[in-house]
Coordinates of C-alpha atoms and ligand atoms in Angstrom, one line a residue:
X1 CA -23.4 20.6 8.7
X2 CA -21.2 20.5 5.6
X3 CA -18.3 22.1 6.0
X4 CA -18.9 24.9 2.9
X5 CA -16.4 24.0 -0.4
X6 CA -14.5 21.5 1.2
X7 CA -14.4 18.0 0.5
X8 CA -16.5 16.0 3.9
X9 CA -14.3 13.6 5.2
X10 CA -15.0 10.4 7.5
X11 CA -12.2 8.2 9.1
X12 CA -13.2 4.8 10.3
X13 CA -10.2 3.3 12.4
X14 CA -9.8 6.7 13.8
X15 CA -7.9 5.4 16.9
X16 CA -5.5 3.2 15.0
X17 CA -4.2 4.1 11.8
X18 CA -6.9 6.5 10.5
X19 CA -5.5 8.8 12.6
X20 CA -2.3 8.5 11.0
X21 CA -3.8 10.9 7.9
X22 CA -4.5 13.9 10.0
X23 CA -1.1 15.7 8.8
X24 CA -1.7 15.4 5.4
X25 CA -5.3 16.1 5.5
X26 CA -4.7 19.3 7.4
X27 CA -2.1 20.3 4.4
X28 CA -4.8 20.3 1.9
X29 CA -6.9 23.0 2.1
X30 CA -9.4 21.1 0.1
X31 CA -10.6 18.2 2.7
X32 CA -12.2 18.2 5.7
X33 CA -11.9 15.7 8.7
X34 CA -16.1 16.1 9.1
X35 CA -16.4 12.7 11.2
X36 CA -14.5 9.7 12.8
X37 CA -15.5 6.0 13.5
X38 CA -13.8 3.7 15.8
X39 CA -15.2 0.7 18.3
X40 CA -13.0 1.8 20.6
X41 CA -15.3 3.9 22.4
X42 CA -13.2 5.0 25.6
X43 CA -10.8 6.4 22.9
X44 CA -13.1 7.6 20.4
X45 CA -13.4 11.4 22.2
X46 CA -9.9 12.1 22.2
X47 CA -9.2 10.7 19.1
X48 CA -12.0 13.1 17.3
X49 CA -10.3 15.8 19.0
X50 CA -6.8 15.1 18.0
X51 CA -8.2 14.7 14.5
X52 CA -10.6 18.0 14.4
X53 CA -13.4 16.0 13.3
X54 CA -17.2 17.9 14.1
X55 CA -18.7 14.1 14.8
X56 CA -18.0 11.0 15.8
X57 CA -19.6 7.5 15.5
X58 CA -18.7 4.0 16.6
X59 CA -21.0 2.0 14.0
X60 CA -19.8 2.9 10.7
X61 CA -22.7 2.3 9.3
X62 CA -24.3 5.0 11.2
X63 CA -21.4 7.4 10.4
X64 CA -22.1 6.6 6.6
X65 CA -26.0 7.1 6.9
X66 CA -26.1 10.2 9.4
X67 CA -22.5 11.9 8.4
X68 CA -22.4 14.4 5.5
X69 CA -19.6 12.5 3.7
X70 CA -18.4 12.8 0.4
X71 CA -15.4 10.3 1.4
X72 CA -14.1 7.9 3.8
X73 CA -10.6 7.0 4.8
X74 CA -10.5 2.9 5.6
X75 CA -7.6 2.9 8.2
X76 CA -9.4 -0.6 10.2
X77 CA -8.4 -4.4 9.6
X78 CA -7.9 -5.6 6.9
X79 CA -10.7 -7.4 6.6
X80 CA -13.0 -4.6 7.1
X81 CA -11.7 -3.1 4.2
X82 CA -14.2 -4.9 1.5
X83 CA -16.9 -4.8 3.9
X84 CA -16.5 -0.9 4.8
X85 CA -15.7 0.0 1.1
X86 CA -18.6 -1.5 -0.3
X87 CA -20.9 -0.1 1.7
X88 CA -19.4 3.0 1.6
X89 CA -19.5 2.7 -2.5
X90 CA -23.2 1.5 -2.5
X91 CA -23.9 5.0 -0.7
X92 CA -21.4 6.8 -4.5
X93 CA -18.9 8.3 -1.4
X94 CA -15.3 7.8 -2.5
X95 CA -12.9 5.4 -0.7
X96 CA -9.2 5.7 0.2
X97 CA -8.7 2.1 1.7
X98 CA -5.8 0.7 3.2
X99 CA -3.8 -1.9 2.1
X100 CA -4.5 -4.7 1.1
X101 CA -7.3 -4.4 -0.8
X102 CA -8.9 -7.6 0.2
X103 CA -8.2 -10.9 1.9
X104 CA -10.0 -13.1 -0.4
X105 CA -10.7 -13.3 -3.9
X106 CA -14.0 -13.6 -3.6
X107 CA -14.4 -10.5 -2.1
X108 CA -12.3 -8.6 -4.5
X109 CA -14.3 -9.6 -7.0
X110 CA -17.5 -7.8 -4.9
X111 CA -15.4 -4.7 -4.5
X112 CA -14.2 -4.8 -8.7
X113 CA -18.4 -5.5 -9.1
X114 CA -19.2 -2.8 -7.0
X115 CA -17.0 0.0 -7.7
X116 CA -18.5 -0.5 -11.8
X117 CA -22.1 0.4 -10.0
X118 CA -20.8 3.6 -8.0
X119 CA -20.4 6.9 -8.6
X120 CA -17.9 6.7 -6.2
X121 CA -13.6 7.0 -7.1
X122 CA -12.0 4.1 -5.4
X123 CA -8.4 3.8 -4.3
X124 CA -5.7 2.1 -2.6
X125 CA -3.2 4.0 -0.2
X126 CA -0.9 2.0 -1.0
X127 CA 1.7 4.5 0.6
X128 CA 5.2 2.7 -0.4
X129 CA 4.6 4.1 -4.0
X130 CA 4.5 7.2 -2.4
X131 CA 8.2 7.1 -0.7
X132 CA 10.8 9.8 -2.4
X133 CA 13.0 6.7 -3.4
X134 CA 10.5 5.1 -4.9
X135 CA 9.2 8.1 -6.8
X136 CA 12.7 8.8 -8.5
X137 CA 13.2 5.3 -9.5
X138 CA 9.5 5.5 -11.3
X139 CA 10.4 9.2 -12.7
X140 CA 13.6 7.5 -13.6
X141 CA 12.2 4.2 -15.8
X142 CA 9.2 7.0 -17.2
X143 CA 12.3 8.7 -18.8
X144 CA 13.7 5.5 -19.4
X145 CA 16.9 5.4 -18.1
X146 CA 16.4 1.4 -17.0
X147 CA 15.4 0.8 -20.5
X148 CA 13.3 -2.0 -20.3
X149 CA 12.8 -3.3 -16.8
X150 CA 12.8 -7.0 -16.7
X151 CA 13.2 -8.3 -13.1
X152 CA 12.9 -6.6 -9.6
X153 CA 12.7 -7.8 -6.3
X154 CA 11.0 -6.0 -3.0
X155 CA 11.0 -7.3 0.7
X156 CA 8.8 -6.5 3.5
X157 CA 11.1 -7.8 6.6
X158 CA 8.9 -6.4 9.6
X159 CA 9.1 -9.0 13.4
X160 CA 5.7 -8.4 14.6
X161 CA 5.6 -11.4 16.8
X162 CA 4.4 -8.8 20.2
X163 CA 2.3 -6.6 17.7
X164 CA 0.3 -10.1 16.7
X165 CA -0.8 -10.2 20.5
X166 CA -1.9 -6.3 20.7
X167 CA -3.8 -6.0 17.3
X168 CA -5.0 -9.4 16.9
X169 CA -6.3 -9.5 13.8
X170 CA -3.0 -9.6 12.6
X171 CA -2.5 -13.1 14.4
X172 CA -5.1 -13.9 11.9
X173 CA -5.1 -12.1 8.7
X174 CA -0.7 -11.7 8.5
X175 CA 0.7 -14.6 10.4
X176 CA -2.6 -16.6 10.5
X177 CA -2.4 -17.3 6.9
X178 CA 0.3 -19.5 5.0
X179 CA 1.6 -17.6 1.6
X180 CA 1.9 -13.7 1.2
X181 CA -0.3 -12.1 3.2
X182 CA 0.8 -8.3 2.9
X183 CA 2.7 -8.0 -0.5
X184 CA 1.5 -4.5 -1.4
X185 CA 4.1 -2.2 -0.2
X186 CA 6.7 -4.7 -2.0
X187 CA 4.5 -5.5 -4.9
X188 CA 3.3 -2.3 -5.8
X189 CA 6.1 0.3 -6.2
X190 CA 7.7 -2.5 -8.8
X191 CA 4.5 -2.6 -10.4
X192 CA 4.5 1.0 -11.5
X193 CA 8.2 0.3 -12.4
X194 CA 7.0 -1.4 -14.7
X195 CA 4.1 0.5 -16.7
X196 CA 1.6 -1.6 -18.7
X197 CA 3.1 -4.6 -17.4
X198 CA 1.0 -6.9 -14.5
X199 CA 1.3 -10.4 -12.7
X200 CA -0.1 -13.2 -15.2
X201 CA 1.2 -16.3 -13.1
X202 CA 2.3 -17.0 -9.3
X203 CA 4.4 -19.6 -7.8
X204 CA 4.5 -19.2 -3.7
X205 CA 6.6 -21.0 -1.3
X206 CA 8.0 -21.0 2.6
X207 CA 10.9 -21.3 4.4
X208 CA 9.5 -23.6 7.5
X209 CA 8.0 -23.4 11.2
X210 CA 10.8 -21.6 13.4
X211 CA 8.6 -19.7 15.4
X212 CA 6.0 -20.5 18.0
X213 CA 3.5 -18.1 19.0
X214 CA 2.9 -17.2 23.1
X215 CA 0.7 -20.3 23.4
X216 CA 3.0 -22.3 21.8
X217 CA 1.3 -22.6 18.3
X218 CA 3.3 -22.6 14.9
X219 CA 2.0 -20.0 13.1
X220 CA 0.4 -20.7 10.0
X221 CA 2.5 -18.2 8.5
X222 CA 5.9 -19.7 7.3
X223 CA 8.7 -17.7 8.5
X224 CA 9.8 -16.2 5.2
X225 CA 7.5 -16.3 2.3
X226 CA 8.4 -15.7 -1.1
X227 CA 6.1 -15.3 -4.3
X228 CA 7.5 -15.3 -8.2
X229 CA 5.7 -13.5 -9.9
X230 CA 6.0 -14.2 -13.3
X231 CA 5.0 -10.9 -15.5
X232 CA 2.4 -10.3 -19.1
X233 CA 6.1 -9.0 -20.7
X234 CA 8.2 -11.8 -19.8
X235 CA 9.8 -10.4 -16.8
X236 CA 9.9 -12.1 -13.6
X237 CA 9.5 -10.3 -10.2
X238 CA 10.6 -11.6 -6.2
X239 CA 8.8 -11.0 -3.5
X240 CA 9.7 -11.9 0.1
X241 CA 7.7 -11.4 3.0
X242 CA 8.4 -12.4 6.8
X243 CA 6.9 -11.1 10.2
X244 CA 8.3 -13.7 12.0
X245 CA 12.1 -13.9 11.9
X246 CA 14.1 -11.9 14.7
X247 CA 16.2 -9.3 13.0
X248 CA 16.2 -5.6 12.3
X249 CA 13.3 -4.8 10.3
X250 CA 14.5 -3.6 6.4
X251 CA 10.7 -3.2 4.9
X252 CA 12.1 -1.1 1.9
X253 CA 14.2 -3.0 -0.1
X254 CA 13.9 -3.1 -3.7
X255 CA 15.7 -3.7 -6.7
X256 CA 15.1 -3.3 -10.4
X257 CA 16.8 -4.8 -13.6
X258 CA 16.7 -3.2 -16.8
X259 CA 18.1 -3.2 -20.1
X260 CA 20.4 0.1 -19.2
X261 CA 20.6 0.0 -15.9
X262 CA 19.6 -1.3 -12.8
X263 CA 18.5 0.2 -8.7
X264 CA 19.5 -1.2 -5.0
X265 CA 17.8 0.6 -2.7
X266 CA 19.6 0.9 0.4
X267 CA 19.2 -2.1 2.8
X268 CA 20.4 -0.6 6.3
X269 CA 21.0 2.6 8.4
X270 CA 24.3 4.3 6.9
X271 CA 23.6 2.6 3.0
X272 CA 22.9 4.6 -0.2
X273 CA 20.6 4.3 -2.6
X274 CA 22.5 3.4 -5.9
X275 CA 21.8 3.0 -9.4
X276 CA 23.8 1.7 -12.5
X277 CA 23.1 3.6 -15.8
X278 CA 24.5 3.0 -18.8
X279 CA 24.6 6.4 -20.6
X280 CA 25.8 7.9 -17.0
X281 CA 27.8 6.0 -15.6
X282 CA 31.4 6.0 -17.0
X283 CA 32.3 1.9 -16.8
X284 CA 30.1 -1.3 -16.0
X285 CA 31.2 -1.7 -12.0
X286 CA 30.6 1.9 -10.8
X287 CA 27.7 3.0 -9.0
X288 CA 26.3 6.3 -8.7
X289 CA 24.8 8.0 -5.6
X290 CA 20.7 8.3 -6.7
X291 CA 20.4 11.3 -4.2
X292 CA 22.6 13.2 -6.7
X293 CA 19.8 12.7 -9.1
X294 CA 17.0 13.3 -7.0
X295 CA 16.7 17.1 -8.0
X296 CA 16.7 15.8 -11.6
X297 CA 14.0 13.4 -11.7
X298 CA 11.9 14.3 -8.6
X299 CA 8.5 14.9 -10.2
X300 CA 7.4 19.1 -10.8
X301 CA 4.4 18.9 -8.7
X302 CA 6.3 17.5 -5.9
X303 CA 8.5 20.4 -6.1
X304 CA 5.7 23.0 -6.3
X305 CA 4.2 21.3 -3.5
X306 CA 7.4 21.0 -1.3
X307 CA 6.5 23.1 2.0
X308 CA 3.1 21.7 2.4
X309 CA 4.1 18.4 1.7
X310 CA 7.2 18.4 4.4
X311 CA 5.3 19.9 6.6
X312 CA 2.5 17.0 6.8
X313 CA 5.2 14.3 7.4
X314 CA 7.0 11.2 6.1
X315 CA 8.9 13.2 3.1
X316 CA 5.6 14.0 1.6
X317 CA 4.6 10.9 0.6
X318 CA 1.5 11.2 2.6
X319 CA 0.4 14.7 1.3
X320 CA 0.8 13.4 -2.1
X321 CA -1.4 10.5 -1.4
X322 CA -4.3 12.6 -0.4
X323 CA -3.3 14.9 -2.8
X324 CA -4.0 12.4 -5.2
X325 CA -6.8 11.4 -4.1
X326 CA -8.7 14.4 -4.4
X327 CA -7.7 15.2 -7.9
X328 CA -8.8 11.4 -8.7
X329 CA -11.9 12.7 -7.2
X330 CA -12.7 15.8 -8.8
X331 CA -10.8 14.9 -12.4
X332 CA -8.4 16.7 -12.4
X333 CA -5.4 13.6 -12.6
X334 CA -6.3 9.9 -13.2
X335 CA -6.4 8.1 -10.4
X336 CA -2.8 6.3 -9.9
X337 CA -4.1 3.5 -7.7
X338 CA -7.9 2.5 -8.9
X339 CA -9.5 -0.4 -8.7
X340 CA -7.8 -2.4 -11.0
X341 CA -4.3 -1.1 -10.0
X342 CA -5.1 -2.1 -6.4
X343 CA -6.0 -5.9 -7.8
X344 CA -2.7 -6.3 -9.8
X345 CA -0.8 -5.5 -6.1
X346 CA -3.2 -7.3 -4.0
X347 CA -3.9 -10.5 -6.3
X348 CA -0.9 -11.9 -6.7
X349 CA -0.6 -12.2 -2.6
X350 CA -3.9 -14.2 -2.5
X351 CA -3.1 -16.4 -5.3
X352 CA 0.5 -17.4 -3.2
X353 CA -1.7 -18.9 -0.7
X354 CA -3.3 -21.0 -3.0
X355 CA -0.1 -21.9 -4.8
X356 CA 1.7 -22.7 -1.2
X357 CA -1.4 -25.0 -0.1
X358 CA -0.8 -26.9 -3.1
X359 CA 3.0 -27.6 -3.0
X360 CA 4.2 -24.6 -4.6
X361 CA 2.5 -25.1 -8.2
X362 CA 2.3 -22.2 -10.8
X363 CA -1.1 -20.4 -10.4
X364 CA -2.5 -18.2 -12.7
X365 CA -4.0 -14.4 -11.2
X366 CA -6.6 -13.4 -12.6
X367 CA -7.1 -9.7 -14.7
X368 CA -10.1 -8.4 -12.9
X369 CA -10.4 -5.4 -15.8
X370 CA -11.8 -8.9 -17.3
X371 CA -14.6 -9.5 -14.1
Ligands
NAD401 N1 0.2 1.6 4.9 C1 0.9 1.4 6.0 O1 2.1 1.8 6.1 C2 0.2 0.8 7.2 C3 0.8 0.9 8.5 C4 0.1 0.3 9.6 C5 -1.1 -0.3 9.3 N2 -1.6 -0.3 8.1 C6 -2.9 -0.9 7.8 O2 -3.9 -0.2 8.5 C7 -4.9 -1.1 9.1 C8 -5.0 -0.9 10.5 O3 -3.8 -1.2 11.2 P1 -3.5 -0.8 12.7 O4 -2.1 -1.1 12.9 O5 -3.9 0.6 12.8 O6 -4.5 -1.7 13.5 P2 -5.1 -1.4 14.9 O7 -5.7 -2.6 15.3 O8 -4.0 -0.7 15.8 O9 -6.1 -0.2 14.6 C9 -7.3 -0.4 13.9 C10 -8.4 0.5 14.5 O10 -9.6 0.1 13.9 C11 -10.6 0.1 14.9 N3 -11.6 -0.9 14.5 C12 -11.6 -2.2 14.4 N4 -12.7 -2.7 13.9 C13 -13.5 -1.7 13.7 C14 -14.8 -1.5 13.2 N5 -15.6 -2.6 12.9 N6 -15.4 -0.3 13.1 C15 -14.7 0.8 13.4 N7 -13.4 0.7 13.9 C16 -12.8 -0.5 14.0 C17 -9.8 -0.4 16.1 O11 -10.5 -0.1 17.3 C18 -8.5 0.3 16.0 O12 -8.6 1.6 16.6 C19 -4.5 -2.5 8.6 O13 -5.2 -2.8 7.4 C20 -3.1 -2.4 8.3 O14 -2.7 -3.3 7.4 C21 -1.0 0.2 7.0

């Protein structure tokens, strides 16, 4: 039964991170939870509960056949994303998938081929974009107070040496892999930093072994991965990823370089985020605070949206995801992370693997509005 005016949700991953969508999905009156999906069988139950879901399934190609869907939420391994959101496509139901898009380029290229047959919206939830901080500094270059950004730099520093042995896909797909495995979150906020601009050319490279798995296996992974990313405008962009190192995790750190101004995000527990602005700040070596600027250049609908938004969770970011969504859906805002938006973060990454297999040469990524 189709729950009447609402949009007919299904979650696949519904015991992992699917379920993590619940607050946000319960702040829109819009959506409905209508089914879940997970192989986890002896979890499935309670996890449908928890969610509010009417059905549950654990083949999700029975979900999409016997469901009344008009969406699903991808929250499973990453390489069930292409798979799930293909067939979920084929079927014109809209996909929210989870980062990253894909985990080969082949495969991208079937998703970019099949999202031009649906009907269906496809987009990334590539959550980082949606973090307050990361919202200002894009409100911030859109009124361009950077003036031209030219060179950035994002990190994703997150020890998941245990976390390999639980969910062991990751053993594959992150630390099973030499190059950058899982550069959206750094990748794409400095991507919409930098509007019109994408990746043309990749150079990746590792910082060595250090680290032995539980069995006594290097992982394929090198410790500490970095990709240049050499941009269409000129501009060059750093990315390091590294799952391996022991250390506090710091999976937010950014920084952006522009003609007027530059942003440090803040790096530790205690630190500010600061920014340097040349028609605000009164000499070249003073900082200011961005929190004293957030009120200024946080976006109106995030405003107007405030106590819905807090109330589903991680400052709102995750309301305004599904929030976006939905309007993607139904028209009423372009959709800020579509198909092609979700290959220039998720491209780059693959390419580093090729480029890190073959000595660290420059590689170019590939424009799949041209596929
Ligand atoms: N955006 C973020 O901040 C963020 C955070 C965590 C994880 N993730 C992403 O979410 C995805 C899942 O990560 P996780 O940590 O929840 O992993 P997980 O292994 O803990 O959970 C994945 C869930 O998917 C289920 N599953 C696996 N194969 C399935 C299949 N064929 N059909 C149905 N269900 C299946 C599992 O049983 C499990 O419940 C990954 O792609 C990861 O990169 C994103």
């Amino acid at each position: 039964m189709q729950t009447l005016n609402k949009l007919n949700l299904g979650i696949v991953g519904a015991c992992g991170r699917g379920a993590s969508f619940k607050a946000a999905c319960d702040a829109l009156p819009q959506v409905a939870i209508h089914a879940v999906c997970d192989i986890n069988a002896e979890e499935l139950t309670a996890a449908r509960e928890r969610l509010g879901a009417q059905e549950q399934y654990t083949d999700y190609a029975q979900m999409l056949d016997r469901a009344d869907l008009d969406a699903v939420i991808i929250g499973t391994p990453m390489h069930f994303h292409v798979p799930m959101a293909v067939a979920a496509l084929e079927r014109n139901l809209h996909v929210l998938s989870e980062v990253t898009a894909g985990v080969s380029i082949e495969e991208c290229r079937q998703l970019v081929e099949t999202c031009k047959l649906s009907r269906g919206v496809y987009m990334m939830a590539e959550n980082y974009t949606y973090m307050r901080p990361n919202v200002i500094v894009r409100e911030m270059v859109r009124a361009g107070l950077f003036g031209k950004p030219y060179y950035a730099e994002g990190e994703y520093i997150h020890e998941l040496k245990e976390l390999n042995e639980v969910t062991v896909w990751r053993r594959r797909w992150q630390t099973g892999v030499n190059g950058v495995t899982y550069g959206t979150h750094s990748l794409g906020p400095i991507l919409q930093w930098m509007p019109g601009d994408r990746v043309v050319s990749v150079c990746g490279a590792g910082s060595g072994h250090n680290h032995q798995d539980p069995r006594g296996n290097d992982y394929e992974n090198e410790d500490s991965c970095l990709m240049l990313c050499k941009m269409a405008s000129g501009g060059l962009v750093k990315i390091r990823v590294d799952m391996l190192s022991d250390r506090p995790h710091a999976v937010t750190n950014y920084q952006i370089q522009g003609t007027d101004g530059c942003y440090e995000s803040a790096r530790a527990v205690g630190e500010r985020h600061r920014v340097w602005l040349r028609e605000r700040c009164p000499d070249a070596n003073t900082w200011l605070d961005m929190d004293d600027l957030s009120n200024e250049f946080l976006p109106e609908l995030w405003k107007e949206h405030s106590a819905r938004a807090e109330s589903a969770g991680h400052g709102g970011g995750d309301y305004f995801e599904i929030l976006d969504f939905v309007d993607a859906i139904e028209g009423r805002r372009p959709n800020p992370i579509d198909i092609h938006a979700a290959m220039d973060m998720t491209l780059p990454g693959l390419i580093s693997q090729l480029s890190i297999a073959e000595e660290s040469v420059w590689m170019p990524v590939p424009d799949s509005r041209d596929w």
